[in-house]
Amino acid sequence: MRDRYVLIRPMCGLNDMFNQIDRCYRYCKEYGRTLVIDTQHCSFKDEFFEYFIPDDVNVKSFREWIGNGDHKGLSAFPKGVNVTSFNYRVQYVSDSGIFQTSDNKLIRFNPKPPSLSKLITMRLSRNGVFITFDFGRDYPQDILIHQACGGGAHGGRGFNLFMVNDHIRQKLWQRLQAIGGEFTAIHVRNTDLKTDYEGYFTEILPQIRKYPRIFLATDDRTVLDFFTSHGIDFHTFSKIISADGLPFHDKDFKGDIRLRNTEAILDALTLSAAENIIFTNTQWQKPSGFVRLAQGLKSLGYVQKLKSRPVAAP
């Protein structure tokens, strides 16, 4: 019996990425498939396995999978995808900006966002093909392809399927050593998602000043200026901070991709290592996906487990 696969191409931020990976991993376990991960084409824009080491041998890199020719001669769903190159074009559905979420529902964006990728060639449209499948049943095809954004509560569980590499671990220990002991973390998302951080944190500034050690994670430079102007002493480590309102995972990001991804992963891990995480909801009246990822990692004790794992052999 030949191998069967699910190719996951997650989109958008880290929490979306790991929720999608988790969902496909659970499907693979239920239906006896191998998970192939490709994060090079869209938001993450780099090889996933340059950052993460899987605990499960049935999780593979798309780059190596293609390089080894494991896909050759296999059938795929959805139909019409070129299984030689897996090149296709993804666009939002219809002029109203409808797009498919992780649970196969359609959501509307207003205004309509631009095309998600310039690299792929098959159109996803109202009359076209959704790049996904029904997670409630098996398929006769050898390869199932799922490409979607959409977060949720299982980002930490998806992250927990992997160990970060030694470089990220070393950087994390350096951060925690610099902080110097137990600490409180503050997270403010304020680029594509907005928060009333000034109103919220102005009210609790007296409480914040009592914390001996504070780590601040944000994607917006004005947030750093706000806390500095109010005399809050905090640690922050990321070198890449948005000054133009674009989120780090924006498809048009032009900076150092490897540094951006590494710092985002480190911020999530550092948040999760805090005694408590203080945040305010976005304009959607819910936490950002990034803080949900950090909370998931915290509840799983990921950093503590990381400390007990041996360093990988060179």
Short mmCIF file of C-alpha atoms in Angstrom, two decimals, residues 38-298:
data_model
loop_
_atom_site.label_atom_id
_atom_site.label_comp_id
_atom_site.label_asym_id
_atom_site.label_seq_id
_atom_site.Cartn_x
_atom_site.Cartn_y
_atom_site.Cartn_z
CA ASP A 38 4.64 24.00 3.22
CA THR A 39 4.99 27.48 4.74
CA GLN A 40 7.19 29.05 2.06
CA HIS A 41 4.54 30.44 -0.26
CA CYS A 42 2.53 32.93 1.79
CA SER A 43 2.73 34.67 5.17
CA PHE A 44 5.54 32.76 6.92
CA LYS A 45 7.59 32.81 3.69
CA ASP A 46 10.25 30.38 4.88
CA GLU A 47 10.95 26.69 5.38
CA PHE A 48 9.07 25.58 8.50
CA PHE A 49 11.71 23.03 9.44
CA GLU A 50 14.41 25.69 9.69
CA TYR A 51 12.70 26.57 12.98
CA PHE A 52 10.95 23.43 14.20
CA ILE A 53 11.75 19.75 14.73
CA PRO A 54 8.75 17.37 14.60
CA ASP A 55 8.22 14.75 17.28
CA ASP A 56 6.38 12.55 14.77
CA VAL A 57 8.25 10.92 11.87
CA ASN A 58 5.04 11.13 9.84
CA VAL A 59 5.38 14.92 9.55
CA LYS A 60 7.49 15.97 6.58
CA SER A 61 8.88 19.03 4.85
CA PHE A 62 7.29 19.94 1.52
CA ARG A 63 10.70 20.91 0.18
CA GLU A 64 12.21 17.51 0.96
CA TRP A 65 9.06 15.66 -0.09
CA ILE A 66 9.15 17.29 -3.51
CA GLY A 67 12.92 16.89 -3.73
CA ASN A 68 12.68 13.17 -3.03
CA GLY A 69 9.95 12.74 -5.64
CA ASP A 70 7.55 11.18 -3.13
CA HIS A 71 4.64 12.91 -4.87
CA LYS A 72 5.28 11.53 -8.34
CA GLY A 73 2.50 9.50 -9.90
CA LEU A 74 0.04 10.25 -7.11
CA SER A 75 -3.50 11.58 -7.41
CA ALA A 76 -4.66 14.72 -5.61
CA PHE A 77 -7.75 16.47 -4.30
CA PRO A 78 -9.01 19.06 -5.11
CA LYS A 79 -8.93 18.07 -8.74
CA GLY A 80 -7.13 20.33 -11.14
CA VAL A 81 -4.05 20.94 -9.01
CA ASN A 82 -0.82 20.31 -10.89
CA VAL A 83 0.80 17.56 -8.81
CA THR A 84 4.12 18.03 -10.57
CA SER A 85 4.75 21.54 -9.27
CA PHE A 86 1.76 22.28 -6.98
CA ASN A 87 1.66 25.78 -8.44
CA TYR A 88 -1.71 27.51 -8.41
CA ARG A 89 -3.09 30.97 -7.81
CA VAL A 90 -5.11 31.80 -4.70
CA GLN A 91 -7.50 34.74 -4.62
CA TYR A 92 -10.28 35.82 -2.32
CA VAL A 93 -13.70 34.69 -3.44
CA SER A 94 -15.86 37.20 -5.38
CA ASP A 95 -15.83 40.97 -5.31
CA SER A 96 -17.40 41.01 -1.86
CA GLY A 97 -14.23 39.54 -0.40
CA ILE A 98 -15.48 36.13 0.70
CA PHE A 99 -12.86 33.68 1.87
CA GLN A 100 -12.88 30.23 3.42
CA THR A 101 -11.97 29.73 7.08
CA SER A 102 -10.51 26.73 8.87
CA ASP A 103 -13.94 25.21 9.53
CA ASN A 104 -14.96 25.52 5.86
CA LYS A 105 -17.26 28.47 6.47
CA LEU A 106 -17.19 31.58 4.31
CA ILE A 107 -16.35 34.91 5.86
CA ARG A 108 -16.51 38.39 4.37
CA PHE A 109 -13.79 41.02 4.37
CA ASN A 110 -14.69 44.67 3.92
CA PRO A 111 -12.94 46.18 2.12
CA LYS A 112 -11.86 43.30 -0.07
CA PRO A 113 -8.21 42.39 0.59
CA PRO A 114 -5.73 42.03 -2.26
CA SER A 115 -4.67 38.74 -3.79
CA LEU A 116 -2.84 36.58 -1.26
CA SER A 117 0.03 35.47 -3.45
CA LYS A 118 1.79 36.37 -6.65
CA LEU A 119 3.54 33.02 -6.87
CA ILE A 120 0.74 30.57 -7.65
CA THR A 121 -1.39 30.03 -10.75
CA MET A 122 -4.82 28.45 -10.14
CA ARG A 123 -7.72 30.73 -9.33
CA LEU A 124 -9.81 30.18 -6.22
CA SER A 125 -13.13 31.86 -6.95
CA ARG A 126 -16.86 31.50 -6.47
CA ASN A 127 -16.94 29.33 -9.60
CA GLY A 128 -13.59 27.76 -8.94
CA VAL A 129 -12.10 25.28 -6.49
CA PHE A 130 -11.71 25.60 -2.75
CA ILE A 131 -8.22 24.45 -1.80
CA THR A 132 -9.44 22.21 0.99
CA PHE A 133 -11.44 19.05 1.67
CA ASP A 134 -14.09 17.65 4.00
CA PHE A 135 -12.35 16.80 7.28
CA GLY A 136 -15.21 14.50 8.22
CA ARG A 137 -14.44 11.75 5.72
CA ASP A 138 -11.66 9.95 3.89
CA TYR A 139 -10.83 10.28 0.19
CA PRO A 140 -9.51 7.86 -2.41
CA GLN A 141 -6.94 10.40 -3.64
CA ASP A 142 -3.35 10.01 -2.47
CA ILE A 143 -2.78 13.70 -1.67
CA LEU A 144 -5.27 16.06 -0.02
CA ILE A 145 -4.46 19.78 -0.10
CA HIS A 146 -5.63 22.29 2.49
CA GLN A 147 -4.78 25.98 2.20
CA ALA A 148 -6.56 28.37 4.55
CA CYS A 149 -6.26 30.96 7.26
CA GLY A 150 -8.29 30.89 10.45
CA GLY A 151 -7.21 30.70 14.06
CA GLY A 152 -8.80 29.20 17.13
CA ALA A 153 -8.00 27.65 20.48
CA HIS A 154 -5.64 24.90 19.33
CA GLY A 155 -2.59 26.86 18.20
CA GLY A 156 -0.64 25.85 21.30
CA ARG A 157 -1.53 22.21 20.72
CA GLY A 158 -0.29 22.46 17.15
CA PHE A 159 2.92 24.17 18.26
CA ASN A 160 3.41 21.44 20.87
CA LEU A 161 3.83 18.86 18.09
CA PHE A 162 7.28 20.34 17.49
CA MET A 163 10.42 21.33 19.35
CA VAL A 164 12.00 24.64 18.44
CA ASN A 165 15.54 24.34 17.15
CA ASP A 166 18.63 24.91 19.28
CA HIS A 167 19.17 28.45 17.97
CA ILE A 168 15.71 29.54 19.13
CA ARG A 169 16.14 27.75 22.45
CA GLN A 170 19.43 29.55 23.07
CA LYS A 171 17.85 32.92 22.25
CA LEU A 172 14.95 32.15 24.59
CA TRP A 173 17.28 31.31 27.50
CA GLN A 174 19.15 34.57 26.84
CA ARG A 175 15.90 36.50 27.05
CA LEU A 176 14.81 34.85 30.28
CA GLN A 177 18.25 35.40 31.80
CA ALA A 178 18.11 39.10 30.85
CA ILE A 179 14.69 39.46 32.51
CA GLY A 180 16.23 37.93 35.60
CA GLY A 181 13.44 36.05 37.34
CA GLU A 182 9.68 35.67 37.55
CA PHE A 183 7.94 38.30 35.44
CA THR A 184 4.66 39.66 34.17
CA ALA A 185 4.05 39.91 30.43
CA ILE A 186 2.05 42.56 28.58
CA HIS A 187 0.86 41.95 25.03
CA VAL A 188 -0.58 44.66 22.78
CA ARG A 189 -1.69 43.88 19.22
CA ASN A 190 -2.15 47.13 17.35
CA THR A 191 -1.51 46.82 13.60
CA ASP A 192 -4.14 45.05 11.48
CA LEU A 193 -6.10 44.41 14.68
CA LYS A 194 -6.54 47.44 16.95
CA THR A 195 -6.86 47.71 20.71
CA ASP A 196 -7.77 50.57 23.03
CA TYR A 197 -4.50 50.03 24.86
CA GLU A 198 -4.18 53.65 26.02
CA GLY A 199 -7.53 53.65 27.80
CA TYR A 200 -7.09 50.19 29.27
CA PHE A 201 -3.53 50.51 30.50
CA THR A 202 -3.92 54.08 31.77
CA GLU A 203 -6.47 52.73 34.24
CA ILE A 204 -4.17 49.98 35.52
CA LEU A 205 -0.82 51.85 35.44
CA PRO A 206 -0.62 51.93 39.27
CA GLN A 207 -0.95 48.15 39.30
CA ILE A 208 1.60 47.69 36.50
CA ARG A 209 4.18 49.83 38.33
CA LYS A 210 4.14 47.32 41.20
CA TYR A 211 5.49 44.50 39.03
CA PRO A 212 9.26 44.13 39.50
CA ARG A 213 9.85 42.67 36.04
CA ILE A 214 7.81 43.27 32.90
CA PHE A 215 8.14 41.87 29.40
CA LEU A 216 6.32 43.83 26.70
CA ALA A 217 5.44 42.18 23.39
CA THR A 218 3.86 44.34 20.70
CA ASP A 219 3.78 44.77 16.94
CA ASP A 220 3.46 48.58 17.07
CA ARG A 221 6.22 51.08 17.87
CA THR A 222 3.76 53.62 19.29
CA VAL A 223 2.92 51.14 22.04
CA LEU A 224 6.54 51.12 23.18
CA ASP A 225 6.49 54.93 23.22
CA PHE A 226 3.31 54.92 25.32
CA PHE A 227 4.75 52.75 28.09
CA THR A 228 8.07 54.59 28.04
CA SER A 229 6.33 57.96 28.34
CA HIS A 230 4.49 56.71 31.44
CA GLY A 231 7.70 55.67 33.16
CA ILE A 232 7.16 51.93 32.90
CA ASP A 233 10.40 49.95 33.03
CA PHE A 234 10.07 46.94 30.74
CA HIS A 235 12.03 44.42 28.71
CA THR A 236 11.45 44.09 25.00
CA PHE A 237 13.67 42.24 22.56
CA SER A 238 12.31 42.31 19.02
CA LYS A 239 14.28 44.34 16.52
CA ILE A 240 11.45 44.38 13.98
CA ILE A 241 8.55 46.55 15.08
CA SER A 242 5.91 47.91 12.72
CA ALA A 243 5.95 51.65 12.13
CA ASP A 244 3.42 51.65 9.28
CA GLY A 245 0.51 49.66 10.68
CA LEU A 246 1.23 46.50 8.70
CA PRO A 247 1.26 43.23 10.66
CA PHE A 248 4.42 41.13 10.64
CA HIS A 249 2.74 38.40 8.61
CA ASP A 250 1.68 40.77 5.82
CA LYS A 251 2.43 39.28 2.41
CA ASP A 252 4.28 42.45 1.34
CA PHE A 253 6.77 42.37 4.22
CA LYS A 254 10.17 43.30 2.76
CA GLY A 255 12.53 42.87 5.71
CA ASP A 256 14.55 39.97 7.10
CA ILE A 257 12.11 37.04 6.97
CA ARG A 258 14.23 34.70 9.11
CA LEU A 259 14.67 37.35 11.82
CA ARG A 260 10.98 38.31 11.72
CA ASN A 261 9.80 34.72 12.11
CA THR A 262 12.34 33.91 14.82
CA GLU A 263 11.39 36.97 16.87
CA ALA A 264 7.68 36.22 16.56
CA ILE A 265 8.25 32.67 17.80
CA LEU A 266 10.43 33.96 20.63
CA ASP A 267 7.84 36.54 21.66
CA ALA A 268 5.16 33.85 21.87
CA LEU A 269 7.45 31.64 23.96
CA THR A 270 8.51 34.50 26.23
CA LEU A 271 4.88 35.48 26.82
CA SER A 272 4.08 31.88 27.69
CA ALA A 273 6.90 31.77 30.27
CA ALA A 274 5.44 34.68 32.27
CA GLU A 275 3.65 34.30 35.60
CA ASN A 276 0.68 36.09 34.07
CA ILE A 277 -0.16 37.74 30.74
CA ILE A 278 -1.94 41.10 30.67
CA PHE A 279 -3.71 42.08 27.46
CA THR A 280 -6.77 43.86 26.15
CA ASN A 281 -9.16 42.61 23.50
CA THR A 282 -9.04 43.74 19.89
CA GLN A 283 -11.80 45.68 18.12
CA TRP A 284 -13.45 42.29 17.51
CA GLN A 285 -13.98 42.03 21.29
CA LYS A 286 -11.73 39.02 21.65
CA PRO A 287 -8.04 38.33 22.29
CA SER A 288 -5.65 38.40 19.38
CA GLY A 289 -4.61 35.06 17.94
CA PHE A 290 -1.05 35.68 19.08
CA VAL A 291 -1.97 35.95 22.75
CA ARG A 292 -4.20 32.89 22.40
CA LEU A 293 -1.18 30.99 21.07
CA ALA A 294 0.91 32.16 24.04
CA GLN A 295 -1.84 31.17 26.48
CA GLY A 296 -2.03 27.74 24.89
CA LEU A 297 1.72 27.26 25.22
CA LYS A 298 1.58 28.42 28.82
#
